[in-house]
Coordinates of C-alpha atoms and ligand atoms in Angstrom, one line a residue:
X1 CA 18.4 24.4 -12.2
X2 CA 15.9 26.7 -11.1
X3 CA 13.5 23.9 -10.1
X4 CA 16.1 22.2 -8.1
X5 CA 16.7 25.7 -6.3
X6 CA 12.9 25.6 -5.6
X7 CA 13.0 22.1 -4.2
X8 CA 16.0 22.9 -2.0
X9 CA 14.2 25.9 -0.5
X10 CA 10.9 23.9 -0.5
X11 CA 12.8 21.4 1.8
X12 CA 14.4 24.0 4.1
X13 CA 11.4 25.8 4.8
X14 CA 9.5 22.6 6.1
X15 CA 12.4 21.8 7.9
X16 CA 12.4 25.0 9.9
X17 CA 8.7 24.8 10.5
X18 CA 9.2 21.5 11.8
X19 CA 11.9 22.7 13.8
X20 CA 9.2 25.5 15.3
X21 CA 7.9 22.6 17.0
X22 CA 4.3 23.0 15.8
X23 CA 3.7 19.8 14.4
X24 CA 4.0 18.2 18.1
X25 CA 0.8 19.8 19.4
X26 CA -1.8 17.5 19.5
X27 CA -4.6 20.2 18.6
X28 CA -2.7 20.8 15.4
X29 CA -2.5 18.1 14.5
X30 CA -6.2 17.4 14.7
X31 CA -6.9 20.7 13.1
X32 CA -4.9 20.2 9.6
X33 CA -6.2 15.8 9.7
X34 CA -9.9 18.0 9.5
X35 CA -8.6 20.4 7.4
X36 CA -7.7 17.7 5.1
X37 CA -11.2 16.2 5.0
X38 CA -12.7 19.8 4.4
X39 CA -10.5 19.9 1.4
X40 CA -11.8 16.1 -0.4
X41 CA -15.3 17.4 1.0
X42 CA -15.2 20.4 -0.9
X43 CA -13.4 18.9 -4.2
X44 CA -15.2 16.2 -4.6
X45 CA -17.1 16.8 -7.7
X46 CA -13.6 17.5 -9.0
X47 CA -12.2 14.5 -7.9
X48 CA -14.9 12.1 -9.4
X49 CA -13.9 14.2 -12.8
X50 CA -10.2 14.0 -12.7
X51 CA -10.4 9.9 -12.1
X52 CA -12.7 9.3 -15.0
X53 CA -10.6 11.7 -16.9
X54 CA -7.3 9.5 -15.9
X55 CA -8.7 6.0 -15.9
X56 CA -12.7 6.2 -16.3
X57 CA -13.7 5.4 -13.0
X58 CA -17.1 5.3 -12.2
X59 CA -18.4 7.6 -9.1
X60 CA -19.1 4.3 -7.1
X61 CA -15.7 3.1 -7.6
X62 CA -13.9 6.0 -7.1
X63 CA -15.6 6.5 -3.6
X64 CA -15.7 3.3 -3.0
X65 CA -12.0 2.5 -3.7
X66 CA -10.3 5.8 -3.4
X67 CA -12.5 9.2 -1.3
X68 CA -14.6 6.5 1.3
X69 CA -10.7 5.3 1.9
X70 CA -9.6 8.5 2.6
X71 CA -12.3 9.4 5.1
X72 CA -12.5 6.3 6.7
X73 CA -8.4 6.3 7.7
X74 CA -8.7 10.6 8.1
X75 CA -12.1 9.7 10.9
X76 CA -9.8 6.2 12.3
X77 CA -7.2 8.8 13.2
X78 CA -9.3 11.8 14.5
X79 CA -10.8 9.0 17.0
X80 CA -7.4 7.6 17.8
X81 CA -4.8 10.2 17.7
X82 CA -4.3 10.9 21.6
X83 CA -4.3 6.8 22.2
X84 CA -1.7 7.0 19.3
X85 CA 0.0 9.3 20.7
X86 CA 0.2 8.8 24.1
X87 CA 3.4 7.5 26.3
X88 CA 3.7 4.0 25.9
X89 CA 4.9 2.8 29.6
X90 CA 7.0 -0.5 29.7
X91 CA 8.2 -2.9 32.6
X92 CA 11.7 -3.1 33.7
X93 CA 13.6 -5.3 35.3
X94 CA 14.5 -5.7 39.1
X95 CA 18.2 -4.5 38.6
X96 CA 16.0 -1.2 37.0
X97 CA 14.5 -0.4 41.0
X98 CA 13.1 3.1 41.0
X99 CA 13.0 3.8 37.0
X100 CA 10.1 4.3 34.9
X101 CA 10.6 3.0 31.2
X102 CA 8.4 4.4 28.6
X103 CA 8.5 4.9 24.7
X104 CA 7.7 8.1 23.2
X105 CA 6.2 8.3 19.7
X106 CA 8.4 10.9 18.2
X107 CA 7.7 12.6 14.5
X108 CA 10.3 11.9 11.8
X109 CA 10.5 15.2 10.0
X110 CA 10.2 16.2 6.6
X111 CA 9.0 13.4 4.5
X112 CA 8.8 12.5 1.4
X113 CA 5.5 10.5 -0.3
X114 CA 5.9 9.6 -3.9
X115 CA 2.8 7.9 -5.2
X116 CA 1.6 5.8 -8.5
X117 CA -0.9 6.0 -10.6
X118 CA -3.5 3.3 -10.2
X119 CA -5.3 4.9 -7.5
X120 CA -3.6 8.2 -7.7
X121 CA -5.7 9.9 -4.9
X122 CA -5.8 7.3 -2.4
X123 CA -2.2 6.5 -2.6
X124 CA -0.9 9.7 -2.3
X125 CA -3.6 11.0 0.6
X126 CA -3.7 7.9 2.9
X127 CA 0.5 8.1 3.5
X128 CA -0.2 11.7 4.2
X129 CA -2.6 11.2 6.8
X130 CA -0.1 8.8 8.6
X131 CA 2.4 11.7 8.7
X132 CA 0.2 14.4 9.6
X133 CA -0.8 12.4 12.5
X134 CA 2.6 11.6 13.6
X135 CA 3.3 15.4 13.3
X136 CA 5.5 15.2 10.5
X137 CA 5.3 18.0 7.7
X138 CA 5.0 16.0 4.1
X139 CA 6.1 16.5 0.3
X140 CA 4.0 14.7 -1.8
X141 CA 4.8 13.4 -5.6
X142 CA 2.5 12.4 -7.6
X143 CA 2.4 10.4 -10.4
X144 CA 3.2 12.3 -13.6
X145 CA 0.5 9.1 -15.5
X146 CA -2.6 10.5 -14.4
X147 CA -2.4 14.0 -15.1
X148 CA -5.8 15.1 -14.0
X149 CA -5.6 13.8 -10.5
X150 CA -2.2 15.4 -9.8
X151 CA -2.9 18.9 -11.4
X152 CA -6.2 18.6 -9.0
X153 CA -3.9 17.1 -6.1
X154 CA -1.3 20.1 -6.5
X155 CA -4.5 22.8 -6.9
X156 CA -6.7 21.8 -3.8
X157 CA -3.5 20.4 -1.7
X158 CA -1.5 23.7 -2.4
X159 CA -4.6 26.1 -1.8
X160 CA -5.2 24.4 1.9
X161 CA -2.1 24.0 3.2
X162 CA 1.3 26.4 3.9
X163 CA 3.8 24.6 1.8
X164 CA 6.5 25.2 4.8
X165 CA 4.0 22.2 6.5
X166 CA 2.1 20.1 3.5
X167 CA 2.8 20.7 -0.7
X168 CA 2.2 19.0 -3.8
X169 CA 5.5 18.7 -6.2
X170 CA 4.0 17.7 -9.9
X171 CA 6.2 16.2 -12.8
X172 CA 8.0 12.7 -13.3
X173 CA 10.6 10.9 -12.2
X174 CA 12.8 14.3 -12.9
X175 CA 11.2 16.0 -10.5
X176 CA 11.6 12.7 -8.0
X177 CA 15.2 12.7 -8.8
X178 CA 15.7 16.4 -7.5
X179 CA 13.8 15.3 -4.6
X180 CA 15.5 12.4 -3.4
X181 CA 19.1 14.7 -3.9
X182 CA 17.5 16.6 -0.5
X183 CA 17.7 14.8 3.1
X184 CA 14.4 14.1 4.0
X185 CA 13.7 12.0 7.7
X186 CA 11.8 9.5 5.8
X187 CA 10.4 8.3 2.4
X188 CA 7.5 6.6 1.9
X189 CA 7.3 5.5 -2.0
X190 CA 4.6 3.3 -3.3
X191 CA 5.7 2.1 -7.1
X192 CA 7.3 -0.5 -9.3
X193 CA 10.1 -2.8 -7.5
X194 CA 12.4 -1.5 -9.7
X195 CA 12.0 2.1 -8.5
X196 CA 11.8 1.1 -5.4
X197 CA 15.3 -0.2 -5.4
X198 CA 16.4 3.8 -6.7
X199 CA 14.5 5.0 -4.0
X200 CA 16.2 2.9 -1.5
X201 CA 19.7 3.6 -2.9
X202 CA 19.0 7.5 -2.9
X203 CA 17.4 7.5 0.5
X204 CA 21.1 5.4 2.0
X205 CA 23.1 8.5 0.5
X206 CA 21.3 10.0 4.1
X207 CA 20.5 7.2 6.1
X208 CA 16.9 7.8 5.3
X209 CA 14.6 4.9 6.7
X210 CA 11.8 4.5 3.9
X211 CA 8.9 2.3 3.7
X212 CA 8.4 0.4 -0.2
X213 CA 4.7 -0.6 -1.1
X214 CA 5.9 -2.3 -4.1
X215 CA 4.2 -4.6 -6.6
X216 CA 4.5 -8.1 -8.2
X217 CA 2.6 -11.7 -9.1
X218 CA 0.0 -11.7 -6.3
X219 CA -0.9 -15.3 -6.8
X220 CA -5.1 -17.1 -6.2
X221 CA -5.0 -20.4 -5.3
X222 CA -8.1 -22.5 -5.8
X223 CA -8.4 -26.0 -3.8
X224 CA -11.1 -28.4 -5.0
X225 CA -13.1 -28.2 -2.1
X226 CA -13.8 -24.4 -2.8
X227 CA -17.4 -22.6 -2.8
X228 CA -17.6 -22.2 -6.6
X229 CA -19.7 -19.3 -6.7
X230 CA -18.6 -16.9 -3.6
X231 CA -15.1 -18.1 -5.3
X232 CA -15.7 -17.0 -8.6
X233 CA -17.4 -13.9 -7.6
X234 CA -14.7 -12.6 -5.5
X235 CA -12.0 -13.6 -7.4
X236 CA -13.9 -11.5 -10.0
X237 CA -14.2 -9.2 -8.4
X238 CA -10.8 -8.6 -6.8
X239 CA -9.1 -9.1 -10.8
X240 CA -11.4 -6.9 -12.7
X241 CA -11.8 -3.6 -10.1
X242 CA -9.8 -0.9 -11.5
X243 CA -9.5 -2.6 -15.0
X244 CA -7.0 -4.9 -12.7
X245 CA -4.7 -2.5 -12.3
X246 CA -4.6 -2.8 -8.4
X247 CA -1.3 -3.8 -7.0
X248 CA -3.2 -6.6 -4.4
X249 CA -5.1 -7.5 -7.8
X250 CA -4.7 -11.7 -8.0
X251 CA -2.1 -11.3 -11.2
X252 CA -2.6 -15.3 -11.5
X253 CA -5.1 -18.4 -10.9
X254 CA -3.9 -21.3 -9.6
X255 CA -6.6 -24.1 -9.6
X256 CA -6.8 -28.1 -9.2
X257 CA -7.3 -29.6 -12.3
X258 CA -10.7 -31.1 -10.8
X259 CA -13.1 -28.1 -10.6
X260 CA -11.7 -25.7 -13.5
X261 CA -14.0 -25.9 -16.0
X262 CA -16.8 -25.5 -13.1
X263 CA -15.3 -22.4 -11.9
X264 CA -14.2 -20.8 -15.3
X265 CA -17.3 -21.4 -16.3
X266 CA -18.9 -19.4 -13.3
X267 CA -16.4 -16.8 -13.3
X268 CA -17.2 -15.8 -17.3
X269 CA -21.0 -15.8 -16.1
X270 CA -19.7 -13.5 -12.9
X271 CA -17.9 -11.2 -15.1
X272 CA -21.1 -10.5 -17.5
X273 CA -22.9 -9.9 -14.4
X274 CA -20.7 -7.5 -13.0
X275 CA -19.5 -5.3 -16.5
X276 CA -22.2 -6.8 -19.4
X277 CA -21.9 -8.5 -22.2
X278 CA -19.5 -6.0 -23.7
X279 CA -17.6 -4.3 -21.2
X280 CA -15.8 -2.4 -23.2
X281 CA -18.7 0.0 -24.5
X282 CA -19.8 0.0 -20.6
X283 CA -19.2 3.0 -19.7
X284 CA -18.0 2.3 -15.9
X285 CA -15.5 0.1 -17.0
X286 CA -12.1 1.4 -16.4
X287 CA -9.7 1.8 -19.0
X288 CA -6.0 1.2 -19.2
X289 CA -4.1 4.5 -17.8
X290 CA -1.7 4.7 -21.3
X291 CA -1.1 4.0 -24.6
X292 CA 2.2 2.1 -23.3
X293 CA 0.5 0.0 -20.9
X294 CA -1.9 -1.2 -23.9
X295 CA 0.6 -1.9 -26.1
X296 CA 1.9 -4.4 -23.1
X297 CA -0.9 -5.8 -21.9
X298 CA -2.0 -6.5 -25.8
X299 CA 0.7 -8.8 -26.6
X300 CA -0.1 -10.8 -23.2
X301 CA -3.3 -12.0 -25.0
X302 CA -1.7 -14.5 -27.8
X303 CA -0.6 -16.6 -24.9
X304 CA -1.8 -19.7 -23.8
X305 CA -5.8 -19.7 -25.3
X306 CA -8.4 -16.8 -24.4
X307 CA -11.1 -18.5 -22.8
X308 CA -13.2 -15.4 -21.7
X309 CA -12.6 -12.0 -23.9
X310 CA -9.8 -10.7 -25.6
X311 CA -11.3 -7.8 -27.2
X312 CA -9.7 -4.6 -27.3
X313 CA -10.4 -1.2 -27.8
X314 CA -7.3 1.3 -28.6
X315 CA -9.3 4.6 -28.8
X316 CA -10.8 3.9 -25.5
X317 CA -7.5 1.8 -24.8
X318 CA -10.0 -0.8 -23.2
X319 CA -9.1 -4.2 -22.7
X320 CA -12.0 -6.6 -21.9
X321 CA -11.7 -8.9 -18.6
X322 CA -9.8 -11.5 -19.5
X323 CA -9.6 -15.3 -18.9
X324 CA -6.1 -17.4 -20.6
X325 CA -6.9 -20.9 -20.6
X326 CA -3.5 -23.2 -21.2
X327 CA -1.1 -21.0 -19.8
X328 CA 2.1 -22.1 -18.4
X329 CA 5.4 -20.4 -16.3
X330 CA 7.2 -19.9 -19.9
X331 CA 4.3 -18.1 -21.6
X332 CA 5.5 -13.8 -21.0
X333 CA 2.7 -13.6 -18.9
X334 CA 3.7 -15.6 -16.1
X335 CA 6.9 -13.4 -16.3
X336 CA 6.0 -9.8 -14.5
X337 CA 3.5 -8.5 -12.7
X338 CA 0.5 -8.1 -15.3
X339 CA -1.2 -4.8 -14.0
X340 CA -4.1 -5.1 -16.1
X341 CA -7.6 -6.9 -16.6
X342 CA -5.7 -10.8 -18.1
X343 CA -6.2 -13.3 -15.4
X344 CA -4.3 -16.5 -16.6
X345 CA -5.0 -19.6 -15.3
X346 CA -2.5 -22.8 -14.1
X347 CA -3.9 -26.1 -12.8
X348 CA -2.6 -28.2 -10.1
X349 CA -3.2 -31.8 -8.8
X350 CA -2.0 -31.2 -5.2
X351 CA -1.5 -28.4 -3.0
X352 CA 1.8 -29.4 -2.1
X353 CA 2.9 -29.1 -5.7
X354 CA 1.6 -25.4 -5.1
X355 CA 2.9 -24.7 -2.2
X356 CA 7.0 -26.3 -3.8
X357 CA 6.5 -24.1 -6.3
X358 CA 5.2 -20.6 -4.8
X359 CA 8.0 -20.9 -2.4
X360 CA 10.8 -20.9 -5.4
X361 CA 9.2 -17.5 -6.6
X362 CA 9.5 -14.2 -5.3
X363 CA 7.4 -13.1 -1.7
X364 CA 4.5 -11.6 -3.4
X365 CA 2.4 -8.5 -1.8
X366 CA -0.6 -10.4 -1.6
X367 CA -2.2 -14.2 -2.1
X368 CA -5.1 -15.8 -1.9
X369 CA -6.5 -19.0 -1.1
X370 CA -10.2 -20.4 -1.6
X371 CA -10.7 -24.1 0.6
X372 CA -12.7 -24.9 3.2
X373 CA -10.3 -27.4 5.2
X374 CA -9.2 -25.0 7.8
X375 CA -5.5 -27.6 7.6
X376 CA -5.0 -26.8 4.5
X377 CA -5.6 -22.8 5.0
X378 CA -3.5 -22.8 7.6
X379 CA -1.2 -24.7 5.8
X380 CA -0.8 -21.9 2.8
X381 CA -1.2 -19.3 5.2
X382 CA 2.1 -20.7 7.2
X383 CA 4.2 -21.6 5.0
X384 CA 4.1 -19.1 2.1
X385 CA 5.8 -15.8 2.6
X386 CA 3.6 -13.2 1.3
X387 CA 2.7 -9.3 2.0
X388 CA -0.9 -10.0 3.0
X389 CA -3.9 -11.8 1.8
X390 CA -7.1 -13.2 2.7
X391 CA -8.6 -16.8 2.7
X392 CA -11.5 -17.4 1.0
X393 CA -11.7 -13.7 -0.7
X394 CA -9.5 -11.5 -2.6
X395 CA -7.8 -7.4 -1.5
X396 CA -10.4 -7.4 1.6
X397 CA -7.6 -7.4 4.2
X398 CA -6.2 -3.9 2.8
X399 CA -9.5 -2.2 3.9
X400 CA -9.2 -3.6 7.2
X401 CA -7.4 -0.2 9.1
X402 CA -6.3 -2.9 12.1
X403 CA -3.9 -4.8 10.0
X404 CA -0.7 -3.5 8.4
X405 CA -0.9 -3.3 4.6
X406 CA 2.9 -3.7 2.7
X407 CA 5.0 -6.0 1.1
X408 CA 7.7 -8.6 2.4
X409 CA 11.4 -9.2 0.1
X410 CA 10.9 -7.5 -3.4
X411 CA 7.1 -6.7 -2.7
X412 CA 8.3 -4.2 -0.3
X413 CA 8.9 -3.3 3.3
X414 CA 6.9 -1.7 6.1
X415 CA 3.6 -1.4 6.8
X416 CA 0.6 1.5 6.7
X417 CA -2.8 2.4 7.3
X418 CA -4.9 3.1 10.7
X419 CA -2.3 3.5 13.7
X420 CA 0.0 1.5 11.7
X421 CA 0.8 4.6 9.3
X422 CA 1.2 6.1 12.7
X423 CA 4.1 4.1 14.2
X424 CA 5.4 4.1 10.4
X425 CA 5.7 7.8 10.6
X426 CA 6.9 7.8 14.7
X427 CA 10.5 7.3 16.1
X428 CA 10.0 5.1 19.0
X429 CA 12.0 6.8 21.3
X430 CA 12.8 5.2 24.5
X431 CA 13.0 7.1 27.6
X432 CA 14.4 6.0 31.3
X433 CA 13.5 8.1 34.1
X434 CA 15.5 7.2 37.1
X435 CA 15.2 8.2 40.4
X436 CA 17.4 10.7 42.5
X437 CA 16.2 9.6 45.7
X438 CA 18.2 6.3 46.3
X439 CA 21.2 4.9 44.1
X440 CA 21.2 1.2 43.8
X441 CA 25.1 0.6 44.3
X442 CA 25.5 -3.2 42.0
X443 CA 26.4 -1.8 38.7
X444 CA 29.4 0.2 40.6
X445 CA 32.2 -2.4 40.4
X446 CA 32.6 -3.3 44.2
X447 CA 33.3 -6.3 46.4
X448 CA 33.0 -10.3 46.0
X449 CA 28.8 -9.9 47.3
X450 CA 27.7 -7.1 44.8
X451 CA 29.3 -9.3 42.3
X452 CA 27.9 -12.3 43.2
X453 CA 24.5 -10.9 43.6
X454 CA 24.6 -9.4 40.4
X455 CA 25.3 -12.6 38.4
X456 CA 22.4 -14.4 40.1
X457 CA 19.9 -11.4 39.0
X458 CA 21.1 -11.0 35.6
X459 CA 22.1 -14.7 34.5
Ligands
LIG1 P1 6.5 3.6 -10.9 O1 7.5 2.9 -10.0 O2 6.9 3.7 -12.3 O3 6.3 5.1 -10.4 C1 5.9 5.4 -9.1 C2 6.4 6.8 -8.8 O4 7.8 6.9 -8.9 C3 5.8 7.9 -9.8 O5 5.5 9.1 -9.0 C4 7.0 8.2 -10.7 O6 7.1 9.5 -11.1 C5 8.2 7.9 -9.7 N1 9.4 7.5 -10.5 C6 9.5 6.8 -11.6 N2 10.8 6.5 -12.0 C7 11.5 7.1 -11.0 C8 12.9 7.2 -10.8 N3 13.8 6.7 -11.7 N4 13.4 7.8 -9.7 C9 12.5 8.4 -8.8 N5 11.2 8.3 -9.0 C10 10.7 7.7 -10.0 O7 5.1 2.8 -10.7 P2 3.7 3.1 -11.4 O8 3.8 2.5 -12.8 O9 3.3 4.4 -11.2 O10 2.8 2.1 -10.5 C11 2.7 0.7 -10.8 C12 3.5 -0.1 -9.8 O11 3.2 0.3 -8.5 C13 3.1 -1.6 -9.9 O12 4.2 -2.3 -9.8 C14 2.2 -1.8 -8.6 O13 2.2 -3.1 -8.1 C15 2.8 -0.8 -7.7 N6 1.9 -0.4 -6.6 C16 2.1 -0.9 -5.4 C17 1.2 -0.5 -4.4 C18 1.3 -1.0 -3.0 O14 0.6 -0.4 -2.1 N7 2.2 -1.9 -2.6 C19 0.1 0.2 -4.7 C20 -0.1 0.7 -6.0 C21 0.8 0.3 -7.0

């Protein structure tokens, strides 16, 4: 009760600091985005200790995948923010003599970010940045899963920041719940699907517009005319990062029947070279964030036949990268999204037999294909409905700040990063400015002429 008291006033107060109209100065704004990299700057040290605490990431991959992130969108948007910002001016039709037609980027509000924990710093910073930059003021939920990264979250985002403009709100899906009861102006969740469907339903009680990054089978799709060993490396590469627990990971490998054994074969020699002979006593290779989770990903590894790993560790609750051999669309892995380091593997003969069968699922957020023929990549690219992807590599796209990164049907809606968590955060408003020095009489009903003369313009 008292907690929900605290939220409620936590939600007023940003919403009369918002109203102050402080957040639409363009210096502000500027000032709190560099405020924001001061505060990583100075926590770093703590940050590289709260992720190998939650899910013993190594330094490398926690810059790499989660701090370099965060100042490469935070620098994107210092450069960009008056472009971003600026007046958009638009043409207008004859009938519109005298006007000028522009769109305004407008700030939402109060917002709401409620982030996982599979890359708990990145996930819940980079939607921030979006919002600061669009001059809205931000809640931000973390994920109760990785406790260390949202205690330091709450500490260093709490210490920086007035939590009238920018606050961290710690617990689980309680605290969410007594969250989404407020109106915020927009939510921006990044989760399961099936949360994202409570989100959606709580945000409609308001009319709130919310963006979903949401999860599912992210399938790889290997044709026979594929570059064995980029293939392997990246595919790799793309599964194993973060123990696979990376919602663009590939969840699945499709391959044709004629070069699997070739690739397997490299991909088991790719994974050695990457994480050792044993990766579970290396020491940079990330563990599974729970004792839950384990027990999940654990049973996955009867199916089918283990053709790479296998091993597991429960004190470490390690789980080695792992190749099924034999699997098929029955087996429980093929069921949800995996979320963990078990790639399993299904064979085709033709890509068409893919591509009939990919479209019967549901739109995944990402997929890959590896092929030269440029047809047949176009083909896949076309056809298939997907979040994003790349061709010819895996999760590369999502680092690219020029291209919208989000999901399509249960995979999610709306897009982020670079100017695109901009306009996510930005009404569009659109503004006419007409002219008092002459009134163009045809939209007055009047005689046969005006009439006739306005049919010819507007038909
Ligand atoms: P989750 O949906 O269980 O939790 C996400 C957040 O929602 C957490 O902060 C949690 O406290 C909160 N939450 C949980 N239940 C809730 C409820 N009933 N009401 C309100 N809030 C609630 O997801 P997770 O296990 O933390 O993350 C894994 C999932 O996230 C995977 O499906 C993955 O694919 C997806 N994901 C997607 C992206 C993306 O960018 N599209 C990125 C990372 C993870």
């Amino acid at each position: 009760m008292v907690f929900l008291v605290e939220i409620q006033k936590l939600v007023e107060n940003q919403r009369s600091f918002f109203l102050s109209e402080q957040t639409l100065d363009y210096r502000f704004r500027i000032d709190n985005l560099r405020k924001l990299r001061n505060m990583l700057e100075k926590y770093e040290k703590s940050i590289y200790q709260a992720l190998k605490q939650d899910l013993n990431k190594s330094t490398y991959e926690t810059f790499t995948t989660e701090l370099g992130f965060l100042y490469n969108e935070i620098k994107h948007a210092e450069k960009s923010l008056k472009d971003w910002m600026a007046d958009e001016l638009v043409d207008a039709p004859i009938t519109h003599k005298g006007t000028k037609s522009f769109i305004r980027k407008e700030p939402y509000g109060v917002t709401l970010v409620i982030s996982p924990w599979n890359y708990p710093l990145q996930l819940a910073i980079a939607p921030a940045i979006g919002a600061i930059a669009a001059g809205n003021t931000v809640i931000i939920k973390p994920s109760e899963f990785s406790p260390s990264t949202s205690s330091l979250l709450a500490k260093m985002v709490n210490e920086t920041f007035d939590s009238s403009y920018l606050t961290v709100v710690e617990g689980d899906s309680e605290s969410s719940k007594a969250l989404l009861n407020q109106r915020f102006d927009y939510i921006f969740f990044t989760g399961s699907t099936p949360v994202g469907k409570i989100i959606m339903r709580k945000a409609s009680e308001h009319l709130t517009p919310v963006t979903l990054e949401l999860g599912g089978k992210s399938p790889v799709v290997v044709d026979k005319d594929a570059d064995i060993g980029l293939t392997a490396k990246r595919i790799v590469w793309g599964k194993y990062t973060n123990a696979g627990q990376t919602c663009v990971a590939p969840d699945y490998m499709y391959v044709h029947q004629k070069i699997k054994e070739k690739l397997l074969k490299e991909m088991q020699k790719q994974i050695k070279s990457l994480y050792g002979r044993d990766a579970i006593h290396n020491n940079h290779y990330v563990r599974i964030i729970n004792e839950n989770h384990f027990n999940r990903l654990s049973q996955f590894l009867s199916n089918g036949s283990v053709f790479y790993g296998g091993n597991v560790d429960r004190n470490q609750l390690k789980i080695e990268p792992t190749i099924l051999d034999n699997i098929s669309w029955e087996d429980p892995v093929m069921q949800d999204e995996i979320f963990g380091p078990i790639l399993p593997v299904l064979t085709f003969n033709s890509l068409e037999e893919v591509i009939t069968e990919l479209k019967q699922r549901e739109k995944p957020l990402a997929l890959y294909y590896f092929g030269e023929k440029e047809r047949n990549q176009e083909k896949v690219m076309t056809t298939l409905s997907f979040g994003g992807g790349c061709v010819n590599d895996t999760l590369y796209h999502l680092a690219n700040p020029n291209l919208p990164f989000g999901g399509v049907g249960s995979s999610g809606m709306g897009g982020y990063h670079g100017k695109h968590s901009f306009d996510t955060f930005s009404h569009q408003k659109s503004i006419l400015k007409q002219t008092t020095k002459f009134d163009i009489p045809l939209r007055y009903p009047g005689g046969k002429l005006a009439f006739s003369l306005i049919k010819k313009i507007m038909k």
